Structure formats: C-alpha cells, structure tokens
Coordinates of C-alpha atoms in Angstrom, one line a residue:
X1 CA -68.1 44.3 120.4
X2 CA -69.9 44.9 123.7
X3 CA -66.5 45.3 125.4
X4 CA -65.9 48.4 122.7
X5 CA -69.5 49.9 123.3
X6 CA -69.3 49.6 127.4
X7 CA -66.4 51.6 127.1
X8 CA -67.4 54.4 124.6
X9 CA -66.0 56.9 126.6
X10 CA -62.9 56.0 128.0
X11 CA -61.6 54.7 124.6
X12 CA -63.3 58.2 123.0
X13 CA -60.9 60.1 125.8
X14 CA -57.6 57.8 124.7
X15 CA -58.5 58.9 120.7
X16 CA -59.1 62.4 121.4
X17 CA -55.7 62.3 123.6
X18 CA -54.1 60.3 120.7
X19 CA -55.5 62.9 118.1
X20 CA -54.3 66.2 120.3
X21 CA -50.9 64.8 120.7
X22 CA -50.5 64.2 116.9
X23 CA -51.7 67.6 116.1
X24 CA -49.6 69.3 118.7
X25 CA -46.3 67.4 118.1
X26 CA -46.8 67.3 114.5
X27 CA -46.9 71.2 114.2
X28 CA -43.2 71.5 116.4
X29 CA -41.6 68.6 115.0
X30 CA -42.3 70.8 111.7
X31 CA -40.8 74.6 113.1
X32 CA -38.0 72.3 114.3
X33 CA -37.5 70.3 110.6
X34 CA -37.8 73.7 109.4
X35 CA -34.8 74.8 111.7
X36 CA -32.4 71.9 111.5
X37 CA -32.8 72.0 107.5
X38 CA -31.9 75.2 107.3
X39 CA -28.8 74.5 109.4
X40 CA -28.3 71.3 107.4
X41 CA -27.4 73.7 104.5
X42 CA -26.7 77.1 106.0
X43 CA -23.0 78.4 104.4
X44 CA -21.5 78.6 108.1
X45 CA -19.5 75.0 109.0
X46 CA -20.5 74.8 112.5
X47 CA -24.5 75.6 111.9
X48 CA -23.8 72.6 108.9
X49 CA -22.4 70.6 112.0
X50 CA -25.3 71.3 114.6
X51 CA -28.0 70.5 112.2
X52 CA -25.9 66.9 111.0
X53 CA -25.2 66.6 114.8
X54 CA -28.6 66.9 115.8
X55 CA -30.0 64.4 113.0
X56 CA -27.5 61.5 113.4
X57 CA -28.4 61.5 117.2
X58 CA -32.4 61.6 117.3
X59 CA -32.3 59.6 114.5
X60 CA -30.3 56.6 116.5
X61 CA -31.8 56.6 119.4
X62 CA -34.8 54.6 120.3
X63 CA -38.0 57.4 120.6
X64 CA -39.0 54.6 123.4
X65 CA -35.6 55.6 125.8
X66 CA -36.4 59.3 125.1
X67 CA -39.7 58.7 126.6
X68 CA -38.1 57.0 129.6
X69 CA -34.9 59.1 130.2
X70 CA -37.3 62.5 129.7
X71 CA -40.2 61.6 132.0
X72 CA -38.3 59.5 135.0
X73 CA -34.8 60.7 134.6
X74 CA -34.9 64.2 134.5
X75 CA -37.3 65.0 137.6
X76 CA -34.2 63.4 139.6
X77 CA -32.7 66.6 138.8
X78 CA -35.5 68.3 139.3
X79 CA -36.6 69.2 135.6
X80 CA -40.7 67.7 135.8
X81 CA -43.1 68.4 132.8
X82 CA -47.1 67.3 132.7
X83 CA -46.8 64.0 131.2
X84 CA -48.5 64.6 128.0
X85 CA -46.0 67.4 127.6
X86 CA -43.5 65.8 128.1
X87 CA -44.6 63.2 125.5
X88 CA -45.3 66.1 123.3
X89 CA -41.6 67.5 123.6
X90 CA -40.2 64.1 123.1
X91 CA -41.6 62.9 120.3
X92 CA -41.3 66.4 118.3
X93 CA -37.9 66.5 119.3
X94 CA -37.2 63.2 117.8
X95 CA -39.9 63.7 115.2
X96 CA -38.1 66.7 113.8
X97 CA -35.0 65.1 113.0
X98 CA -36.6 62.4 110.1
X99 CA -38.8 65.8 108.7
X100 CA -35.4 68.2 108.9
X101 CA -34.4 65.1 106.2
X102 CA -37.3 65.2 104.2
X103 CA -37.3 69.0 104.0
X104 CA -33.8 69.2 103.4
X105 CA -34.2 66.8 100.4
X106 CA -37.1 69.1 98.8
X107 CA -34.9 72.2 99.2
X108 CA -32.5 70.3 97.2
X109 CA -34.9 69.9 94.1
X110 CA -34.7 73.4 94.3
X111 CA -32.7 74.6 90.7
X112 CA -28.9 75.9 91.9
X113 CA -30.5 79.0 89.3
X114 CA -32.6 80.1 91.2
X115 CA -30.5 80.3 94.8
X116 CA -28.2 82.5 92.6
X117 CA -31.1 84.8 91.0
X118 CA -32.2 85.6 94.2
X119 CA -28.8 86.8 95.8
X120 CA -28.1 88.5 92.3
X121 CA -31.5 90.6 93.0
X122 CA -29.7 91.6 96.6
X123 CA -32.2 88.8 99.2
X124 CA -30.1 87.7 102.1
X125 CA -29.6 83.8 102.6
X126 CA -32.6 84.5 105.0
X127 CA -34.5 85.8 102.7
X128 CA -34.0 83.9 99.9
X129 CA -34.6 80.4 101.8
X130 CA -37.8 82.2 103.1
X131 CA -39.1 84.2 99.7
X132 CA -37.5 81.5 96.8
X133 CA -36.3 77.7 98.3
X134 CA -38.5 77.0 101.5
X135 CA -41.7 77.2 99.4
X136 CA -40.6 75.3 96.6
X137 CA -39.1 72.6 98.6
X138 CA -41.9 72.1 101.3
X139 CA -44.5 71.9 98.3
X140 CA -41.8 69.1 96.9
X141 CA -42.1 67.2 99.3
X142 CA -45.8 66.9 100.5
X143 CA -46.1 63.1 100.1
X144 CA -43.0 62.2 102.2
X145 CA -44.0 64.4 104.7
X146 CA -47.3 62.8 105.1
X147 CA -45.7 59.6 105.7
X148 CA -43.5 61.1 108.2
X149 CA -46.7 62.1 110.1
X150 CA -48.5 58.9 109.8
X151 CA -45.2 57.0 111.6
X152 CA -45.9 59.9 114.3
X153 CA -49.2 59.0 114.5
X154 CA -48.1 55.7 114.9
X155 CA -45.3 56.5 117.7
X156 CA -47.8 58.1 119.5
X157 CA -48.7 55.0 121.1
X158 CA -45.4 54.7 122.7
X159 CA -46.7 57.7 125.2
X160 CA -48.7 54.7 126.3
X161 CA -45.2 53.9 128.1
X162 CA -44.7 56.2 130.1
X163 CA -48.4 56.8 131.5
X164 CA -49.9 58.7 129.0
X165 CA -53.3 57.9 128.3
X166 CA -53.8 57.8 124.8
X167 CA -55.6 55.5 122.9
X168 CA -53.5 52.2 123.3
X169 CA -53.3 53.1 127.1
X170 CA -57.2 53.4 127.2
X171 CA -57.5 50.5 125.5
X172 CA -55.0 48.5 127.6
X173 CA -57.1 49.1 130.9
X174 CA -60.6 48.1 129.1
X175 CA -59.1 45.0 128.1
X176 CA -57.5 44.4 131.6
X177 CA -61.2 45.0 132.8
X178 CA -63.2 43.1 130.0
X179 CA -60.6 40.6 128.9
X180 CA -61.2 40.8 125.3
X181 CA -58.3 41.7 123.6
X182 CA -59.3 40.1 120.4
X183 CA -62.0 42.8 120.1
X184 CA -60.6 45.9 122.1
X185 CA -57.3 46.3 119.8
X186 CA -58.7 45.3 116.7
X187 CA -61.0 48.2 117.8
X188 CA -58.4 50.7 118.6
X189 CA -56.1 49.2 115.5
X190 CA -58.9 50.3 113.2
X191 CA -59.1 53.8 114.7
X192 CA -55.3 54.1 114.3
X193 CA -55.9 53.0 110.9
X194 CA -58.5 55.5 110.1
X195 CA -56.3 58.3 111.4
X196 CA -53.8 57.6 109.2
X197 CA -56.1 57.6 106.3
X198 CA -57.3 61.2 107.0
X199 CA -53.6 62.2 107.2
X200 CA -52.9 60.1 103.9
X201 CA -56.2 61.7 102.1
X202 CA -55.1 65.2 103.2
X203 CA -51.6 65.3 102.3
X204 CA -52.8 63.3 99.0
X205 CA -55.1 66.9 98.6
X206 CA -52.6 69.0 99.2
X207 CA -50.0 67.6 96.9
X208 CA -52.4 67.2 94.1
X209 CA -52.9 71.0 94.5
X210 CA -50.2 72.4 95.3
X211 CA -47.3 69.8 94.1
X212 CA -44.6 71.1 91.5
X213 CA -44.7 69.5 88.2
X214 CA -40.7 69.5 87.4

C-alpha cells in the first residue's frame, strides 16, 4: 500500500491519461461506426464493399501491430503523430470497426415498414437513416455498445506499448522503482475495474431510459 500512496501522483497522471484516451477514442471510434454502418447497408455495391472491406480487416488484425506499424513504421516515411495521438487514431480506427457491427445490428431491428414509410413520405436514404433508422437502432443497441467501450477501455492499456503513459505504463515504472507488483497492479487493476463500472452503470442508465421495448 505504501508503494501506491508514494506514488499518488504519477499513477493519478497514468489514470487521467488512461481516462482522456477512452473519452477521446471512444467518441471517433463512434462517428466512424456510424460511417462504416451506414456503408455496411447503403444501396450502392461498392460503398457495401468498403464498409465489409473495412470491417474484416480491423477486425483481423492485432490492435497491438497497429500500434507498432502506426507509431515506428510510418515516421520512416515521414508521417510522425504525438504519441498519444497516434494511440488515439489507432485504437478508434480499429475500435470502429466492432461498433460499425453493433450499430449495424441495431439498424437491422429496425421494421423493413418503416424504411419504406419514410421514402413513401419523399426522405432521401440520407435522411431517412438520419430522421427514422439511426435513432432507433443506436437506442437498440445501448448495452452492446457499452461493452464495446469497456473492451476499449481495456485496450487502452496496450498504448502502454508503444510509450504512452497511461495508467499500466505509470504503474509499470512505480513497480520498477518500488518492486511491489503484488500491490501496484492490483492497484491499477482495481482502477481499471472501477472505470468500467462507471461505463457499465451509465450505459445501464441510458438504456433503461431510452431502450425500445419491441
């Protein structure tokens, strides 16, 4: 315990890294779900094909070899990022794909009825995903979503790899320096384990107000 008290601060900074990278990637891997579902059923074959394309190939590759390739590869061509940017755009890139899937499934609770109503009233396809099936389906799948985001949280620590420092980083160099690992990542495993709760009590919230009954 003393170990985790010495060290307030650093392992404060790592949670408050770990908590601005979930917030930040968790909002773009959304906009990009968003994006790649509505490709995943747009009526024109090749958007179809770029949203399936994108999904198969984030969604079998290792987030770890992202990481890697994005922060040491590409600044050999001379494409550099901040790190935790770079963290950021990897994991919301890869992120996106398993929420595009999830959305995609609420959309297709959706009642075929109700596509059709709104293009006999005269909405675009735009405007009926926007006005009649986006809000349906997102509110369909609330619960799913949340777990998406607690595996992000989760992943987060993988930033760890590539020099980020997050909370498993920070608590990596306090245990190099105290040697107590027994009591440094049970620490940090129970603050991982109280974000997820909030996320889990949230998205519990939200679905039990806004969830459709069907």
């Amino acid at each position: 315990m003393d170990a985790l008290t010495a060290h307030l601060s650093e392992l404060g900074h790592g949670l408050v890294t770990t908590v601005e990278l979930t917030v930040v990637t968790t909002v773009g891997a959304m906009l990009l779900g968003i994006i790649v579902a509505t490709l995943r059923i747009a009526p024109v074959p090749l958007l179809r094909a770029i949203g399936t394309a994108y999904v198969e190939v984030f969604q079998n590759l290792p987030l770890l070899a992202l990481l890697v390739l994005f922060v040491f590869a590409l600044p050999t061509i001379g494409i550099t990022f901040p790190l935790f940017t770079s963290a950021a755009i990897v994991i919301a890139v890869y992120e996106g794909a398993y929420l595009a899937e999830a959305i995609r499934a609420g959309i297709n609770t959706v009642g075929v009825g109700q596509a059709e109503a709104a293009r006999a009233i005269g909405l675009t396809f735009g405007q009926s995903l926007r006005h009649v099936i986006l809000p349906q389906g997102l509110r369909a799948v609330i619960q799913p979503i949340g777990n998406i985001c607690i595996a992000l949280l989760m992943n987060t620590s993988l930033a760890a790899a590539v020099g980020v420092v997050e909370l498993t980083q920070a608590a990596n160099t306090v245990n190099l320096i105290e040697a107590q690992p027994l009591a440094v990542f049970t620490g940090a495993g129970l603050a991982y384990m109280l974000l997820a709760l909030i996320i889990g009590q949230v998205t519990g919230l939200l679905e039990r107000r806004l969830a459709i009954v069907r």
